Short mmCIF file of C-alpha atoms in Angstrom, two decimals:
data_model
loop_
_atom_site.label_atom_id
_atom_site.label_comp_id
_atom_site.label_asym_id
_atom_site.label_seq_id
_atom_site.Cartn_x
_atom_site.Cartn_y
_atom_site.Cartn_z
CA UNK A 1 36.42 3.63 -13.16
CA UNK A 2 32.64 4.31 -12.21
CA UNK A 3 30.37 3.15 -14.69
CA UNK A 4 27.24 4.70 -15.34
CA UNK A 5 23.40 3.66 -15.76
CA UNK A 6 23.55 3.46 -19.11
CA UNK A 7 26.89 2.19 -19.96
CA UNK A 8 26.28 -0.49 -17.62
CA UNK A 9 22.99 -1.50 -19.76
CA UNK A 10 25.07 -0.83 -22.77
CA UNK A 11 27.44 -3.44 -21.35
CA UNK A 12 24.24 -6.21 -20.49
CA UNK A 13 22.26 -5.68 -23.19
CA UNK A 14 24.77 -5.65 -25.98
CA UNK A 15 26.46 -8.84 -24.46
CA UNK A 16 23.36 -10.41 -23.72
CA UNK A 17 22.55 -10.20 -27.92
CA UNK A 18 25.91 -11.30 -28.73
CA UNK A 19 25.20 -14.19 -26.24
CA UNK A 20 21.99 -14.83 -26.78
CA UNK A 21 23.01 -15.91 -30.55
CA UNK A 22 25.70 -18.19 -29.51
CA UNK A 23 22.85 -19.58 -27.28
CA UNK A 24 20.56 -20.02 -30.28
CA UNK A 25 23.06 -21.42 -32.69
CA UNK A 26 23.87 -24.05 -30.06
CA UNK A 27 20.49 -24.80 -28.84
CA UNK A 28 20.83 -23.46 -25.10
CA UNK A 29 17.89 -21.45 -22.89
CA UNK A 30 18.69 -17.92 -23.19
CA UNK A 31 18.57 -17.65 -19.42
CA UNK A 32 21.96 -19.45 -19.81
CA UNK A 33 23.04 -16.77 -21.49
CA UNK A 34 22.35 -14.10 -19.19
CA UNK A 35 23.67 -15.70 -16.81
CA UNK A 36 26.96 -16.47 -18.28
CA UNK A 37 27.39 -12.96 -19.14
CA UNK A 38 27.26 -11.82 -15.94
CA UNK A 39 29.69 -14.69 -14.84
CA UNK A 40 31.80 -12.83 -17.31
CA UNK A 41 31.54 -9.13 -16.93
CA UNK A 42 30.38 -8.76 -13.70
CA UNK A 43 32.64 -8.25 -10.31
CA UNK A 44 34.03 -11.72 -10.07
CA UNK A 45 35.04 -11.47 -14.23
CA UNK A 46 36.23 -8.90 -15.46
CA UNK A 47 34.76 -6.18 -13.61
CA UNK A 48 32.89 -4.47 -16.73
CA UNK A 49 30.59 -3.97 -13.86
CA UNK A 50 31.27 -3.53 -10.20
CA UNK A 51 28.46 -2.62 -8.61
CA UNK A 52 25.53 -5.05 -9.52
CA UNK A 53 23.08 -4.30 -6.31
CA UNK A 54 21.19 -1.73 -8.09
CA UNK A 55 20.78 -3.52 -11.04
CA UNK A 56 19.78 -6.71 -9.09
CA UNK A 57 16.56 -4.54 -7.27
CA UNK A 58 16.18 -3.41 -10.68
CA UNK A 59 15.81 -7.37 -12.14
CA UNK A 60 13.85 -7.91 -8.75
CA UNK A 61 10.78 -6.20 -10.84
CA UNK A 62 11.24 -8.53 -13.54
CA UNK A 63 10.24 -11.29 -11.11
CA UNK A 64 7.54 -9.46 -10.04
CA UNK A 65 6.18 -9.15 -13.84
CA UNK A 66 6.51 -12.57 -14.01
CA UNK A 67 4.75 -13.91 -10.76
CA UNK A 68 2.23 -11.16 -11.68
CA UNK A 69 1.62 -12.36 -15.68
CA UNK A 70 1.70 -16.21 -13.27
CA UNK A 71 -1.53 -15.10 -11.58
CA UNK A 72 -2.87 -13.49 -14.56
CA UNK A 73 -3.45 -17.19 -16.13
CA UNK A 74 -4.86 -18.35 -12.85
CA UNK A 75 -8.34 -17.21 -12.67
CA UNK A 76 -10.08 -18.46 -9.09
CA UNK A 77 -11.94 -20.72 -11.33
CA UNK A 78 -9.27 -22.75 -13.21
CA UNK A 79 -7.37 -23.13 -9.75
CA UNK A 80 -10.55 -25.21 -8.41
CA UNK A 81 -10.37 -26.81 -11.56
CA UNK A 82 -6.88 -28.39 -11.26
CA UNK A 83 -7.63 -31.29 -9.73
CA UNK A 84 -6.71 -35.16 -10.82
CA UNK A 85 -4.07 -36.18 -12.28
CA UNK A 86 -1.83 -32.90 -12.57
CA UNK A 87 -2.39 -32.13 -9.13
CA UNK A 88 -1.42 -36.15 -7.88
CA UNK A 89 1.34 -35.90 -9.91
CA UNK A 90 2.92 -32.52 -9.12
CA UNK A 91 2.63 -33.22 -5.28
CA UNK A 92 4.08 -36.62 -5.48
CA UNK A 93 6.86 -35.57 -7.83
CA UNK A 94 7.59 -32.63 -5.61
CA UNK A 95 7.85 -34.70 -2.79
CA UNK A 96 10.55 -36.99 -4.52
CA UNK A 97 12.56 -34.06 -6.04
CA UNK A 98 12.89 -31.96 -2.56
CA UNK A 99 13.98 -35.36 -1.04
CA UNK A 100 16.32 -35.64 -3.69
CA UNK A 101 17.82 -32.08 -3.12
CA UNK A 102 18.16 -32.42 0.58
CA UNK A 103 19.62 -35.75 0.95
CA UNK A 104 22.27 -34.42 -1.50
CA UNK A 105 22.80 -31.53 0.41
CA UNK A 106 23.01 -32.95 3.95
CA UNK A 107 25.30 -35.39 2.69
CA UNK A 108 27.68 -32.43 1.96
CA UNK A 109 27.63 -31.11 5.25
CA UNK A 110 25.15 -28.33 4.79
CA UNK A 111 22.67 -27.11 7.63
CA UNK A 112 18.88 -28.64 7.37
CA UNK A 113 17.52 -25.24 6.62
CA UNK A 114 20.22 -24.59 3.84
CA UNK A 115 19.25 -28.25 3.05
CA UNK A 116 15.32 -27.74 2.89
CA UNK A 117 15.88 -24.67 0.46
CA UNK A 118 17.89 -26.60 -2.13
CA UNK A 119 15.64 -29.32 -1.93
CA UNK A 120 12.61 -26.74 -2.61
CA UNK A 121 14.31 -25.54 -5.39
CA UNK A 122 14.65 -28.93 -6.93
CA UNK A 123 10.80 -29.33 -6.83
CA UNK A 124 10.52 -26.58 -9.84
CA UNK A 125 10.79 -27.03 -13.69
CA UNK A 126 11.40 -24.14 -15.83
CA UNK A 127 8.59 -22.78 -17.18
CA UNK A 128 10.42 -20.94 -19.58
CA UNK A 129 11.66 -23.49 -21.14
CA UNK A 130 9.49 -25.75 -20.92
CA UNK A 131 6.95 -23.49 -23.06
CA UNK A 132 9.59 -22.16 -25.21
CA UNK A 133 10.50 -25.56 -25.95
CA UNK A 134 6.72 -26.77 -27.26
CA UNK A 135 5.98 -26.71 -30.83
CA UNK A 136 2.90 -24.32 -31.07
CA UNK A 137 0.84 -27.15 -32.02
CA UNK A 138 1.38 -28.89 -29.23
CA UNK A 139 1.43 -25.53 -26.67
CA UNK A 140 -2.72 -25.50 -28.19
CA UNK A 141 -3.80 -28.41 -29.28
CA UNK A 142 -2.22 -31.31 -28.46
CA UNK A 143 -2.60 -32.95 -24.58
CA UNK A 144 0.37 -33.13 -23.94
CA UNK A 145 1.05 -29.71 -24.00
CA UNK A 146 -2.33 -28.98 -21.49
CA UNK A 147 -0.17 -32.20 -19.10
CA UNK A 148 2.87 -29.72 -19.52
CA UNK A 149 0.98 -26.63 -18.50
CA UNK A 150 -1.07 -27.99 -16.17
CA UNK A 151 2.16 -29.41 -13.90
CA UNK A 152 3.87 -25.83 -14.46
CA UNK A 153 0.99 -24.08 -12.98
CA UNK A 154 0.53 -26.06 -10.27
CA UNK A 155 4.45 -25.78 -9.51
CA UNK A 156 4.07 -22.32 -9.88
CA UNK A 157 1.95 -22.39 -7.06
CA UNK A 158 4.06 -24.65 -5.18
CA UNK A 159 6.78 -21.92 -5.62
CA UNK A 160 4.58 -18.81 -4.26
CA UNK A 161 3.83 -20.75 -0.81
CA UNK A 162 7.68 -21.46 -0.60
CA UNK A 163 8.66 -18.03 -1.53
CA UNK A 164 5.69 -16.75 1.33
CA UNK A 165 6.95 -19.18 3.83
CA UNK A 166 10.85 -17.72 3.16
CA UNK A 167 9.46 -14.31 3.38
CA UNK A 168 8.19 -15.30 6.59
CA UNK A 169 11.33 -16.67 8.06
CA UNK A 170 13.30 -13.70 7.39
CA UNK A 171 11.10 -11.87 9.79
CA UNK A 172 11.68 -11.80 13.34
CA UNK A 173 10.21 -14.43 14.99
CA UNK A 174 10.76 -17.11 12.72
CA UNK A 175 8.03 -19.66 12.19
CA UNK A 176 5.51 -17.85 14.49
CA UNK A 177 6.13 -14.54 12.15
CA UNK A 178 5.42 -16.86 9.33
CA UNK A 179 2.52 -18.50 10.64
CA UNK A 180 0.73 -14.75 11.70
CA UNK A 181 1.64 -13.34 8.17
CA UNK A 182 -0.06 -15.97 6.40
CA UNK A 183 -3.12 -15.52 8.84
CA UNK A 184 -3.08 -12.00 9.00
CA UNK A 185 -1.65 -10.28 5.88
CA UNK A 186 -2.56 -12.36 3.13
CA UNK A 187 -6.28 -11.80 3.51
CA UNK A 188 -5.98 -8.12 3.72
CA UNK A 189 -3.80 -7.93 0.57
CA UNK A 190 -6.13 -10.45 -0.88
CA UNK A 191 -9.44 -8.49 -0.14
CA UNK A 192 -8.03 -4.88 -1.39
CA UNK A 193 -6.83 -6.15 -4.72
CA UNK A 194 -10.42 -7.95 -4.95
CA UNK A 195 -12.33 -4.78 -4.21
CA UNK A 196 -10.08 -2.93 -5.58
CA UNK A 197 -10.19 -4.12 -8.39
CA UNK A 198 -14.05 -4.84 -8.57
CA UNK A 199 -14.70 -0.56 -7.41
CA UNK A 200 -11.63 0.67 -9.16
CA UNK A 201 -9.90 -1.09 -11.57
CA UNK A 202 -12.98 -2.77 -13.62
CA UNK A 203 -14.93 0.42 -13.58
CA UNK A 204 -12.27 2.45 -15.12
CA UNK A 205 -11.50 -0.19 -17.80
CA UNK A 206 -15.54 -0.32 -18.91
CA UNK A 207 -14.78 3.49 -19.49
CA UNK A 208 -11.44 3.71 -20.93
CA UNK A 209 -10.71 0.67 -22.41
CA UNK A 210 -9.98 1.95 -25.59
CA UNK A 211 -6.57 3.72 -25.14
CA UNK A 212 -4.08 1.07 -24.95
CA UNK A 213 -1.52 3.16 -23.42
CA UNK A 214 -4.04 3.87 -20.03
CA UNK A 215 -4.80 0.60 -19.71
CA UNK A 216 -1.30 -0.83 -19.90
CA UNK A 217 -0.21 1.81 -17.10
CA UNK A 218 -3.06 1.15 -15.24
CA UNK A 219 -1.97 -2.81 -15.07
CA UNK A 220 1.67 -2.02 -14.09
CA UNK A 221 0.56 0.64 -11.78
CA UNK A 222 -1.81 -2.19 -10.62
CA UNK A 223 1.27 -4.74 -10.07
CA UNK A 224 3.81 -2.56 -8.53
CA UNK A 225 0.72 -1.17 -6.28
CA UNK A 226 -0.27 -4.48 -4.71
CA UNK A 227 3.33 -5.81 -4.46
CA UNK A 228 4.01 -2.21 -2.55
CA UNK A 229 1.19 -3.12 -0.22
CA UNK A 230 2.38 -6.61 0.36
CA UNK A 231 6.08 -5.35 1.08
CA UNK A 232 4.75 -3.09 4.16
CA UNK A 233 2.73 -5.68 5.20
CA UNK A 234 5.77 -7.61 5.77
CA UNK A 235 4.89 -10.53 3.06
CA UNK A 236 7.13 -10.48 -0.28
CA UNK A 237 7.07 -8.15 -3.29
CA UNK A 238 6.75 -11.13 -5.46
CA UNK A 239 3.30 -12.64 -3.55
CA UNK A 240 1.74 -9.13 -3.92
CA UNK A 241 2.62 -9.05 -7.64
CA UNK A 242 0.90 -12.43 -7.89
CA UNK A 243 -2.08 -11.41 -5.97
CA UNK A 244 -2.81 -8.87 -8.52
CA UNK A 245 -2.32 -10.98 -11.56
CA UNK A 246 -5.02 -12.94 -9.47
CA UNK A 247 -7.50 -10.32 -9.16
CA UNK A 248 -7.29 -9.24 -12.51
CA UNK A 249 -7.42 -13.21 -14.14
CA UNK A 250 -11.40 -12.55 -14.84
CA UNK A 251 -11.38 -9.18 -16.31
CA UNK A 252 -12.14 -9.09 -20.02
CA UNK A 253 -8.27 -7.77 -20.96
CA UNK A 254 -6.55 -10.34 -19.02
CA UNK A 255 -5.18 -11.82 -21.72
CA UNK A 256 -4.33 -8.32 -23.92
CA UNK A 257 -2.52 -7.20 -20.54
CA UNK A 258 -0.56 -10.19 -20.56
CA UNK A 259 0.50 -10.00 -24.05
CA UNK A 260 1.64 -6.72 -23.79
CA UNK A 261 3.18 -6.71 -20.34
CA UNK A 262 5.69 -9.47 -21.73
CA UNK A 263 8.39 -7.50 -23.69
CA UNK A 264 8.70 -5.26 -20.10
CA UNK A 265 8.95 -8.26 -18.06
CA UNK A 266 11.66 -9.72 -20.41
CA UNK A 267 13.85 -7.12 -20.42
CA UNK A 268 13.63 -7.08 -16.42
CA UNK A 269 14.49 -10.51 -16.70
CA UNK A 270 17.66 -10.11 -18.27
CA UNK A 271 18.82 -7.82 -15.60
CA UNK A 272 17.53 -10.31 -13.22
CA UNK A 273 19.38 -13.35 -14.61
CA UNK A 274 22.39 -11.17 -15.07
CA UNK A 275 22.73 -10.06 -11.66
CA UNK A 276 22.50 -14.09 -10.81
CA UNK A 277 25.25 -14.59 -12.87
CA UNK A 278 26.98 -11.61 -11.61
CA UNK A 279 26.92 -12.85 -7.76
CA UNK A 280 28.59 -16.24 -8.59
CA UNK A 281 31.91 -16.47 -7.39
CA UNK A 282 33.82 -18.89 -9.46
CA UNK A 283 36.56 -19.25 -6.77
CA UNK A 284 33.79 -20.57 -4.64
CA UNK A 285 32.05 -22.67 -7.32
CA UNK A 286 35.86 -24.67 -7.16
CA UNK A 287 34.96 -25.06 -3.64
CA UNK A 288 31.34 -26.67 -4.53
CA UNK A 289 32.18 -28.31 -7.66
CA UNK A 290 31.05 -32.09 -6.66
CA UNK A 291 27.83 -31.16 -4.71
CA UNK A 292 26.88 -29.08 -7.77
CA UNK A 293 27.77 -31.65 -10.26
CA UNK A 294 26.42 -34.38 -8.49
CA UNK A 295 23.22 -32.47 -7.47
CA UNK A 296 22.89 -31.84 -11.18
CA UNK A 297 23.38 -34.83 -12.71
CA UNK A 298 20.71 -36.87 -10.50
CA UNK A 299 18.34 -34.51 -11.20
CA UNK A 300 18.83 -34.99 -14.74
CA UNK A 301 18.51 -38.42 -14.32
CA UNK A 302 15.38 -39.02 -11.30
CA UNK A 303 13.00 -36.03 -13.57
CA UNK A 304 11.97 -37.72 -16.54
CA UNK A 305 11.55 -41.31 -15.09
CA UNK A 306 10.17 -40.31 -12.26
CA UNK A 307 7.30 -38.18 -13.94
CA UNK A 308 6.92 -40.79 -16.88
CA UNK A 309 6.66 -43.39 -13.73
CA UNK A 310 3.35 -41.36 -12.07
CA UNK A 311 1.74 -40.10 -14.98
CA UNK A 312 1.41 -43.82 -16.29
CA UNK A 313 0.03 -44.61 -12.91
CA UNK A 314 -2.50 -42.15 -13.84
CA UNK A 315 -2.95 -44.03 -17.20
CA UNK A 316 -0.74 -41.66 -19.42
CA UNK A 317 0.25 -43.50 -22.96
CA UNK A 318 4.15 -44.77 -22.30
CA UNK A 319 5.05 -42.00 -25.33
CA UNK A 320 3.35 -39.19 -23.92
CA UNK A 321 4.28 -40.24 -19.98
CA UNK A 322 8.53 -40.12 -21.36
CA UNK A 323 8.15 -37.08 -23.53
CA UNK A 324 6.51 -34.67 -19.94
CA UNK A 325 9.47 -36.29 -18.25
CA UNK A 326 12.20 -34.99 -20.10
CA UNK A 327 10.51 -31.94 -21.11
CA UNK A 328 10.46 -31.43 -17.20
CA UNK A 329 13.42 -32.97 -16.41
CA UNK A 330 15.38 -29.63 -15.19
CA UNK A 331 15.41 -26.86 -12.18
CA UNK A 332 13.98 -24.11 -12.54
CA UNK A 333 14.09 -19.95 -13.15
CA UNK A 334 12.28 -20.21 -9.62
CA UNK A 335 15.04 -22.35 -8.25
CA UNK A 336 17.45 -19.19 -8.43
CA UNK A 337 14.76 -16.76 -7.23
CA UNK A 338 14.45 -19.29 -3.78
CA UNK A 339 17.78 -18.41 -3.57
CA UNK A 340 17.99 -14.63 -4.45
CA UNK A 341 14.67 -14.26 -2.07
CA UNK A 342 15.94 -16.56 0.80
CA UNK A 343 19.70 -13.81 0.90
CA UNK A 344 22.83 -14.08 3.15
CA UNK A 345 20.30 -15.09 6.21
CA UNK A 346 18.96 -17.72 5.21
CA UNK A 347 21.57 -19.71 3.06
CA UNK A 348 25.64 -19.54 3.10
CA UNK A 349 27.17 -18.41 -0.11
CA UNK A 350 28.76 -21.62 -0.73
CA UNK A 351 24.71 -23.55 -0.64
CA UNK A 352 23.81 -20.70 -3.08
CA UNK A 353 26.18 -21.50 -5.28
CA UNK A 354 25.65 -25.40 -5.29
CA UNK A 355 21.72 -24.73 -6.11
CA UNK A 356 22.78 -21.91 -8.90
CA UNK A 357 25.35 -24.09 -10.65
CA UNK A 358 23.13 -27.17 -10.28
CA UNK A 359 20.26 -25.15 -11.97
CA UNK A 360 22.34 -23.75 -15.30
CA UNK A 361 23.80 -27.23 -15.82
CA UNK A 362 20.76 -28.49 -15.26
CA UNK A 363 19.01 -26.12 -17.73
CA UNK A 364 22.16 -27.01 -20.46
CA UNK A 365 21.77 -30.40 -20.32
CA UNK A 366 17.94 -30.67 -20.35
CA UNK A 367 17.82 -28.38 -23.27
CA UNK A 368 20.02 -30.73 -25.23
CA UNK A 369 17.95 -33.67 -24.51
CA UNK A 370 14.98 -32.46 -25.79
CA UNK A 371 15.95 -30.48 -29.18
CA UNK A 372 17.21 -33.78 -29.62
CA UNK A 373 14.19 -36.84 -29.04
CA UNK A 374 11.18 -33.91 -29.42
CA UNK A 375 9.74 -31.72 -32.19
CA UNK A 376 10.45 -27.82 -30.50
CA UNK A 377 10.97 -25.41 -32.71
CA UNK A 378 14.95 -24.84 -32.17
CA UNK A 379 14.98 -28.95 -32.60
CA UNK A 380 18.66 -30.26 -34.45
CA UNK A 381 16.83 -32.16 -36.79
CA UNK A 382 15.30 -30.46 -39.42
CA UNK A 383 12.57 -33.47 -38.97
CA UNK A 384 11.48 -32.38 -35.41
CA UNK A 385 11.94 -28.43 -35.78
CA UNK A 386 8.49 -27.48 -35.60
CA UNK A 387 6.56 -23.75 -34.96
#
């Protein structure tokens, strides 16, 4: 039976509520959710939905909101600013965590490039969680919530270079491809969204700025735009997204666009993380049980001590050092996009599968460990639930 636009998003949507507060009564991510759902309904399930590809170019945009509301927080300035401890830590963490994930992975048998992404994606904690997971207190005010941000950001950088460099190596030509889009079409995307948005963009603003509804299409128009322009020039949609978010960090309505830009990008999202779900194969997942597990389960285990180990190198408080580390101590939403980005050319099905699973059990059982040490506002104990 061919189902339609809308009874498919009947199908997600309605199962991603009914999920969602199974997830929130037991204290899980809501990504897990998504995901699970399309685990369930989608072609490897029970076939609710067959045909996920359109919905899956239809979650890519939710990436791109996300990358894009990304470089909306990182005004030129505050990148030259993250320097010190955040960016010592980050780099030497990262370094750890892809070792982690490729050792793992050539120990199973898998080729060094299939090796190199999974250990990539093991460099990345979830942003969405870890935010969602702060008290609002501590998301303002308190320093370890600016420790927490400032190692997210800089990760989130990490993650655009990887996701330029796989963007590259998808091209003919390999690393040379990579190497001349970097040189060559970076810069030019780069200097139209800055001019365009110091002759354009800023100018209409000053003169319209007060109807909301022009100014939010003008900023989606502005993403989609830029990400367009990066696609032909043979970089990523995502890294033209984030360019934008970029070149718009300074304007006066950064922050109003980014408010307001977040209920789209969530609903994108859910697409996104159901079409993730969707593409596992639990026959194969059988097949990659103990990699996944295993890959898991160290992660779990190396995050947390290994951040509380560098940040009281950098003369963190032993409380505040253990608290990042488990509050970090998971992959990452970016971890699946590596994959979904990097495709069938780059990675076999079965190494897609091993980073996927690895990430959702990861997410599970990181979730767990904080709502019970920390204060977060879906905490167990009524003691540490805090908003």
């Amino acid at each position: 039976m061919h189902v339609g636009i809308v009874e498919s998003f009947f199908v997600i949507f309605t199962g991603a509520a009914a999920l969602a507060a199974l997830a929130l009564y037991t204290r899980q991510p809501l990504i897990v959710a998504y995901i699970v759902l399309g685990c369930l309904v989608g072609p490897h399930g029970f076939a609710l939905i067959t045909d996920d590809r359109v919905l899956a170019e239809v979650g890519e945009i939710g990436i791109m909101f996300l990358l894009f509301l990304v470089g909306l927080d990182l005004p030129p300035a505050k990148l030259k600013d993250m320097v010190g401890e955040s960016v010592l830590t980050a780099v030497a963490s990262s370094a750890v965590f892809f070792g982690i994930g490729f050792a793992v992975m050539a120990f199973f048998g898998f080729n060094w490039i299939e090796a190199a992404i999974a250990g990539t994606a093991c460099v990345f904690s979830s942003t969405i969680l870890g935010i969602k997971l702060l008290p609002t207190t501590a998301l303002h005010h308190r320093h370890i919530g600016e420790i927490v941000i400032s190692l997210l950001l800089i990760q989130d950088l990490i993650a655009i270079v990887a996701l330029l460099v796989l963007a590259g190596l998808e091209t003919q030509g390999g690393v040379v491809a990579t190497t001349l889009t970097v040189v060559v079409a970076l810069p030019v995307v780069a200097a139209v969204a800055y001019l365009g948005v110091r002759f354009g963009i800023v100018p209409l603003l000053t003169r319209f700025d007060v109807y909301q509804e022009f100014t939010f299409l003008l900023a989606v128009g502005w993403c989609l735009g830029i990400a367009s322009l990066s696609h032909h020039l043979y970089l990523s949609w995502e890294i033209g997204a984030f360019v934008a978010g970029v070149s718009l960090a300074n304007s006066p309505i950064a922050q109003y666009i980014t408010e307001n830009l977040r209920p789209l990008r969530d609903f994108f999202l859910v697409l996104f993380f159901f079409s993730v779900g969707a593409a596992i194969d639990p026959t194969m997942m059988l097949h990659v049980w103990l990699p996944t597990l295993l890959l898991a389960l160290i992660l779990v285990g190396a995050k947390p001590p290994v951040f509380r180990a560098l940040l009281r190198w950098q003369k963190e408080s032993d409380g505040v050092s253990r608290e990042v580390g488990f509050r970090l101590g998971q992959a990452s939403e970016f971890s699946l996009l590596l994959v979904f980005v990097a495709g069938a050319g780059l990675i076999s099905g079965e190494a897609a599968h091993v980073v996927q699973g690895a990430t959702v059990l990861t997410l599970l059982l990181s979730s767990y460990l904080v709502v019970f040490r920390y204060p977060s506002p879906i905490a167990i104990s009524a003691e540490l639930r805090r908003d």
